[in-house]
Amino acid sequence: MQKSLLLGVEAIAQGAIDAGMSGVYAYPGTPSTEIAEYIQHSKLANERKIHSEWSANEKTAMETALGMSYAGKRTMVCMKHVGLNVAADCFMNAAITGSNGGMIVTIADDPSMHSSQNEQDSRVYAKFAMIPILEPSNQQEAYDMTRFGFELSEAFGTPVMMRITTRLAHSRAGVTPVTDIVAENEMSLPKDKQQFILLPGIARQRYKLLLSNQEKFEAASAESPYNQYTEGSDKSLGVIACGLGYNYLMENYPNGDCPFPVLKVSQYPLPRKMIQKITSECDKVLVLEEGYPVVEEMLKGYLENEAVIGRLDGTLSRDGELTPDMVAVALGFEVEEGMAIPDLVSARPPALCVGCSHHDVYKALNEVIAEYGEGRVFSDIGCYTLGALPPYRAINACVDMGASITMAKGAADAGLIPSVAMIGDSTFTHSGMTGLLDAVNENSPITVIISDNESISMTGGQKSSAKGKLEDICAGLGVHPDHIHVFTSLPKKHEEVKDIIRKECDYQGVSVIIPRRICVQKNVRDQKIKKALKAKAAAKA
Amino acid sequence: MKTDMVIAGVGGQGILSIAAALGSAALDNNLYMKQAETHGMSQRGGDVQSFMRISDKPIYSDLIPKGGADIILSVEPMEALRYLPYLKKGGYVVANSSPFINITDYPDEAELVKTIEALPNYVLIDADEIAKEVTGSTRAFNFVMLGAASPFIDVPFEYLEEGIRKIFGRKGEDVVKMNIDALHAGRKFSQDNK
């Protein structure tokens, strides 16, 4: 079979299509975005009419996927790690309801925070929910484990987490696909008609079932082809290598001649007997895991067993992603670094694109805010967060999706008037609307700027749920029409825009300002697609 | 047969097409390859890199260890220097001399050239200019760069031509020829100037 060159995320997407999945639900977020995108562009997925439209946020995505599972079909929900915070209500309870059709929750963590505000480890969530985790170590495993995950989910009637991190998500390798593509499930209702009703009386029973399933999950881990014990002659050290940690271990033994016993873990809950074997036969155990010291902490325990080493005792860095060099040092190898970076090399942080509409907004906003005094602009998650960097240094907060509006309200409640929220179009429909309703209900003196570039731009210009709806949503939530301003954002309107912002900052109630102009990157892509379609049509004619 | 290469540049310069041609060439010839790239925030004009690994044996790590890269191929002169800790002793730096200036504290260009010329093994090439000379536009400058790096890549040169044919085939023979011409021009410069 011909190999395909796939990113880790694409391998998961292809794996899901080939495993008979009927729908993927997702909200874009680096490094998870390309899973749903790949399915949107897949020929087979389109022929099969596999659902792949974007959801408004991760919570709606998770709930919709659970609904598809209820109806008996295989489904996947994808998001970045912090998206799981948004979807956590459904996620935790889906562990109690269980699934009907196979359900995989694919979470892409971002250790080292390449494109994120924290590096939380989603394995903690899966442990919290008490469901199995699959953690592939390479692209082929990512592909294979997707099918395996659907089977596991259906065998035990539980959602399964597929946990990946940035390096696997965005690294390409050859993947050999299967030849026997699975047909989609027929629709079928759950056998137990009360399974999904979490009234306390039923929930208690479902929870007991989840508890009793733990043993089965552990037995599955013990038999899993993805958890492997390799014997070693030198028992002064044993290595437990989780997910990508295995690659960095083996990178240091290019001829495959690691002298130590190695337990490769790619399925959780941990395979207890294998863990007992390695800890009992080795003097010390080094735990290599990408993200938090989850396994290490379990083994080390509160009493700090000194035989367990890793991120907690400083053998490896406590934070940031693993690297082959870091693991080499932990194994006692010397790392011969190349030359130092010369002093003249400057940092090159990301910046707003040339011609981006957020420039115009920040120029005007900065001049008006200077009249009131600094420290009153609450921003949000998106390209406009780059307004924190020079030359603008325009914002004072960026915490989570939608927090701009509610933090501005809280600050206004405390007396910081005016308080300004700076949020993007898609972030607003993701999690800003409910906060705006809070502000409307109390007529809080805040000015909300929804800088509308008509796309989800930071992640590559995906379709925004907000498109064409913003002013209606704001009016519908009760913002007075006199205090909703919509205009095309252009440099020549600088003074006019300043007047609007100033007027609304002085207004003692909720106002919404919507500067609108399509993302410059999205515009270029749209024009290219248009041109290609035109050429195609011309060729046909 | 094994080559580890850091491909460097600035978000938006299109370093991934270089990696795509190489990756496709490697895979079609039954070599193993892994290629880690940068997505997300840095793509907005920040520094970006791709770790490209090709071997006839299985590859484990998606990242190249420090001191392990055979080549740093940079489509921008300052970005070449950012990855020096990854360069192996005896490894080559192949850098485009045309700067991409989108920051206010970009170093003095003469100093930059001096720093690169002080490296033990380097090829400094004006890929934009050569692309223009050979193909009439700067569009194919990326493949001038790949050509310039090719003498140090442990993969037969024909494979690279095949890779270009594969990734640009859909766009027509003119585009394929433009990029293959660029590849040859880069290789020639490198062989004359290394």
XYZ file of C-alpha atoms in Angstrom, chain A residues 265-514:
250
model
C 2.849 3.526 27.477
C 0.330 4.647 24.877
C -2.893 3.509 26.537
C -4.254 4.439 29.961
C -5.284 3.697 32.691
C -1.727 2.548 33.367
C -1.108 -1.183 32.914
C -0.619 -1.928 36.609
C 1.245 -5.247 36.354
C 3.800 -3.849 33.924
C 4.293 -0.848 36.213
C 4.776 -3.190 39.172
C 7.304 -5.231 37.187
C 9.461 -2.283 36.148
C 9.393 -0.605 39.557
C 10.221 -3.843 41.367
C 13.002 -5.028 39.081
C 14.799 -1.686 38.583
C 16.719 0.368 41.139
C 15.328 3.594 39.767
C 12.600 4.444 37.290
C 12.811 7.455 34.965
C 9.421 8.665 33.760
C 9.387 10.427 30.375
C 6.103 12.147 29.659
C 5.092 15.112 27.532
C 3.254 17.655 29.684
C 2.605 17.404 33.404
C 4.313 14.740 35.554
C 1.030 12.812 35.706
C 2.399 9.270 35.797
C 5.447 10.310 37.767
C 3.320 11.881 40.478
C 1.168 8.739 40.755
C 4.237 6.536 41.232
C 6.214 8.917 43.397
C 3.257 9.570 45.625
C 2.855 12.004 48.460
C 5.653 10.234 50.335
C 8.088 11.079 47.532
C 9.532 7.715 46.611
C 13.112 8.624 45.667
C 13.414 5.754 43.212
C 11.055 7.550 40.825
C 12.765 10.323 38.850
C 11.659 12.739 36.163
C 10.208 16.222 36.152
C 9.495 16.467 39.893
C 13.058 15.999 41.145
C 14.727 18.119 38.443
C 16.085 15.230 36.332
C 13.945 16.780 33.597
C 12.615 20.320 33.376
C 9.348 20.739 35.300
C 7.777 22.744 32.481
C 7.899 22.854 28.687
C 7.890 20.105 26.099
C 10.394 17.277 26.149
C 13.322 17.388 23.734
C 15.790 14.690 22.696
C 18.595 16.698 24.362
C 16.763 16.987 27.661
C 16.194 13.236 27.673
C 19.837 12.598 26.670
C 21.038 14.493 29.745
C 18.590 12.572 31.955
C 20.055 9.325 30.598
C 23.567 10.505 31.407
C 24.703 11.354 27.878
C 26.656 14.493 27.082
C 25.022 16.842 24.604
C 27.406 18.587 22.246
C 25.535 21.710 21.269
C 26.495 23.593 18.137
C 27.661 27.190 18.195
C 25.942 29.780 20.383
C 23.422 32.171 18.860
C 25.390 35.360 17.979
C 24.416 38.446 19.974
C 23.275 40.368 16.932
C 20.297 38.058 16.367
C 17.115 39.896 17.377
C 13.890 38.349 18.567
C 11.240 38.190 15.868
C 7.877 37.926 17.624
C 4.692 37.420 15.615
C 2.907 40.617 14.597
C -0.351 41.770 13.036
C -0.191 41.419 9.244
C 0.413 44.490 7.080
C -2.972 45.939 6.191
C -4.835 44.088 8.964
C -7.947 45.927 10.185
C -6.966 45.482 13.850
C -4.208 48.098 13.226
C -6.829 50.781 12.553
C -8.812 49.828 15.636
C -5.791 49.904 17.944
C -4.512 53.218 16.561
C -7.832 54.886 17.301
C -8.381 53.097 20.609
C -4.931 53.989 21.960
C -5.441 57.693 21.261
C -8.830 57.740 22.982
C -7.722 55.650 25.974
C -4.842 58.085 26.538
C -7.517 60.703 27.340
C -8.958 58.531 30.155
C -5.823 56.936 31.530
C -4.237 53.532 30.986
C -5.107 50.051 32.255
C -8.709 49.711 31.095
C -8.659 47.531 27.971
C -9.594 43.864 28.427
C -8.812 41.771 25.408
C -9.435 38.221 24.335
C -8.066 35.251 22.366
C -7.273 35.929 18.710
C -4.912 37.771 16.357
C -5.815 41.026 18.109
C -4.084 39.690 21.249
C -0.908 40.729 19.388
C -2.024 44.282 20.290
C -0.267 43.523 23.596
C 3.113 43.800 21.821
C 4.807 46.914 20.440
C 4.002 49.196 18.752
C 0.542 49.271 20.371
C 0.847 47.772 23.871
C -2.867 48.464 23.832
C -4.334 45.738 26.035
C -4.226 44.852 29.701
C -5.735 41.358 29.774
C -6.058 38.154 27.757
C -7.290 35.190 29.791
C -9.829 32.928 28.112
C -12.377 32.942 25.314
C -14.935 35.650 26.093
C -13.309 36.993 29.258
C -12.822 40.464 27.742
C -16.475 41.429 28.167
C -17.022 39.945 31.613
C -13.715 41.227 32.988
C -14.554 44.700 31.690
C -17.906 44.422 33.460
C -16.294 43.348 36.734
C -13.779 46.179 36.525
C -16.600 48.643 35.798
C -18.508 47.243 38.799
C -15.397 48.056 40.828
C -15.402 51.636 39.530
C -13.007 51.466 36.568
C -15.120 53.536 34.190
C -14.908 53.458 31.242
C -13.832 49.847 30.807
C -13.337 48.561 27.303
C -13.566 45.010 25.928
C -11.709 44.140 22.709
C -12.934 40.885 21.209
C -13.046 39.231 17.769
C -16.139 38.167 15.861
C -15.737 34.437 16.324
C -14.606 34.698 19.946
C -17.728 36.759 20.596
C -20.089 34.046 19.330
C -17.912 31.375 20.993
C -18.209 32.746 24.531
C -18.838 36.500 24.521
C -22.603 36.592 24.057
C -23.588 35.388 27.519
C -21.262 37.912 29.151
C -22.782 40.687 27.098
C -26.218 39.605 28.372
C -24.943 39.980 31.955
C -23.782 43.504 31.133
C -27.082 44.398 29.420
C -29.112 43.111 32.353
C -27.310 45.515 34.660
C -26.721 48.279 32.079
C -23.024 48.190 32.976
C -20.953 51.128 31.712
C -18.730 49.147 29.340
C -17.721 49.666 25.721
C -17.392 46.455 23.740
C -15.383 46.561 20.515
C -16.025 43.535 18.328
C -13.209 43.835 15.790
C -14.889 41.877 13.016
C -12.604 40.420 10.333
C -15.232 37.943 9.230
C -13.150 34.835 9.896
C -11.365 32.788 12.545
C -8.043 34.224 11.510
C -5.341 33.114 13.946
C -5.940 29.471 13.105
C -5.981 30.014 9.337
C -9.195 31.747 8.290
C -11.920 29.243 9.137
C -15.564 30.184 8.740
C -16.781 32.320 11.615
C -20.143 31.431 13.182
C -20.649 35.170 13.687
C -20.609 36.121 10.023
C -23.433 38.518 9.147
C -25.081 38.143 12.553
C -23.210 40.354 15.008
C -25.388 43.463 15.147
C -28.578 41.386 15.270
C -27.203 39.290 18.110
C -26.237 42.394 20.098
C -29.615 44.042 19.504
C -31.349 40.769 20.355
C -29.474 40.562 23.643
C -30.810 44.030 24.446
C -28.058 46.498 23.548
C -29.827 49.752 22.602
C -29.651 50.309 18.809
C -28.349 53.869 19.348
C -25.299 52.331 20.973
C -24.497 49.739 18.319
C -22.115 51.144 15.698
C -21.140 49.207 12.599
C -18.691 50.575 10.027
C -15.983 49.482 7.617
C -12.642 49.730 9.339
C -10.304 51.876 7.249
C -7.327 54.137 8.080
C -9.072 57.158 6.522
C -11.864 56.946 9.096
C -9.429 57.423 11.957
C -10.916 60.623 13.432
C -14.502 59.446 12.929
C -13.765 56.170 14.746
C -12.090 58.021 17.601
C -15.223 60.138 18.022
C -17.409 57.017 18.197
C -15.168 55.326 20.771
C -14.990 58.513 22.868
C -18.741 59.062 22.753
C -19.438 55.479 23.849
C -16.799 55.571 26.567
C -18.669 58.556 28.001
C -22.023 56.764 27.775
C -23.005 55.200 31.109
C -24.361 51.945 29.705
C -23.535 49.067 27.383
C -22.333 49.963 23.920
C -21.023 47.840 21.094
C -18.714 49.101 18.346
C -18.213 46.805 15.358
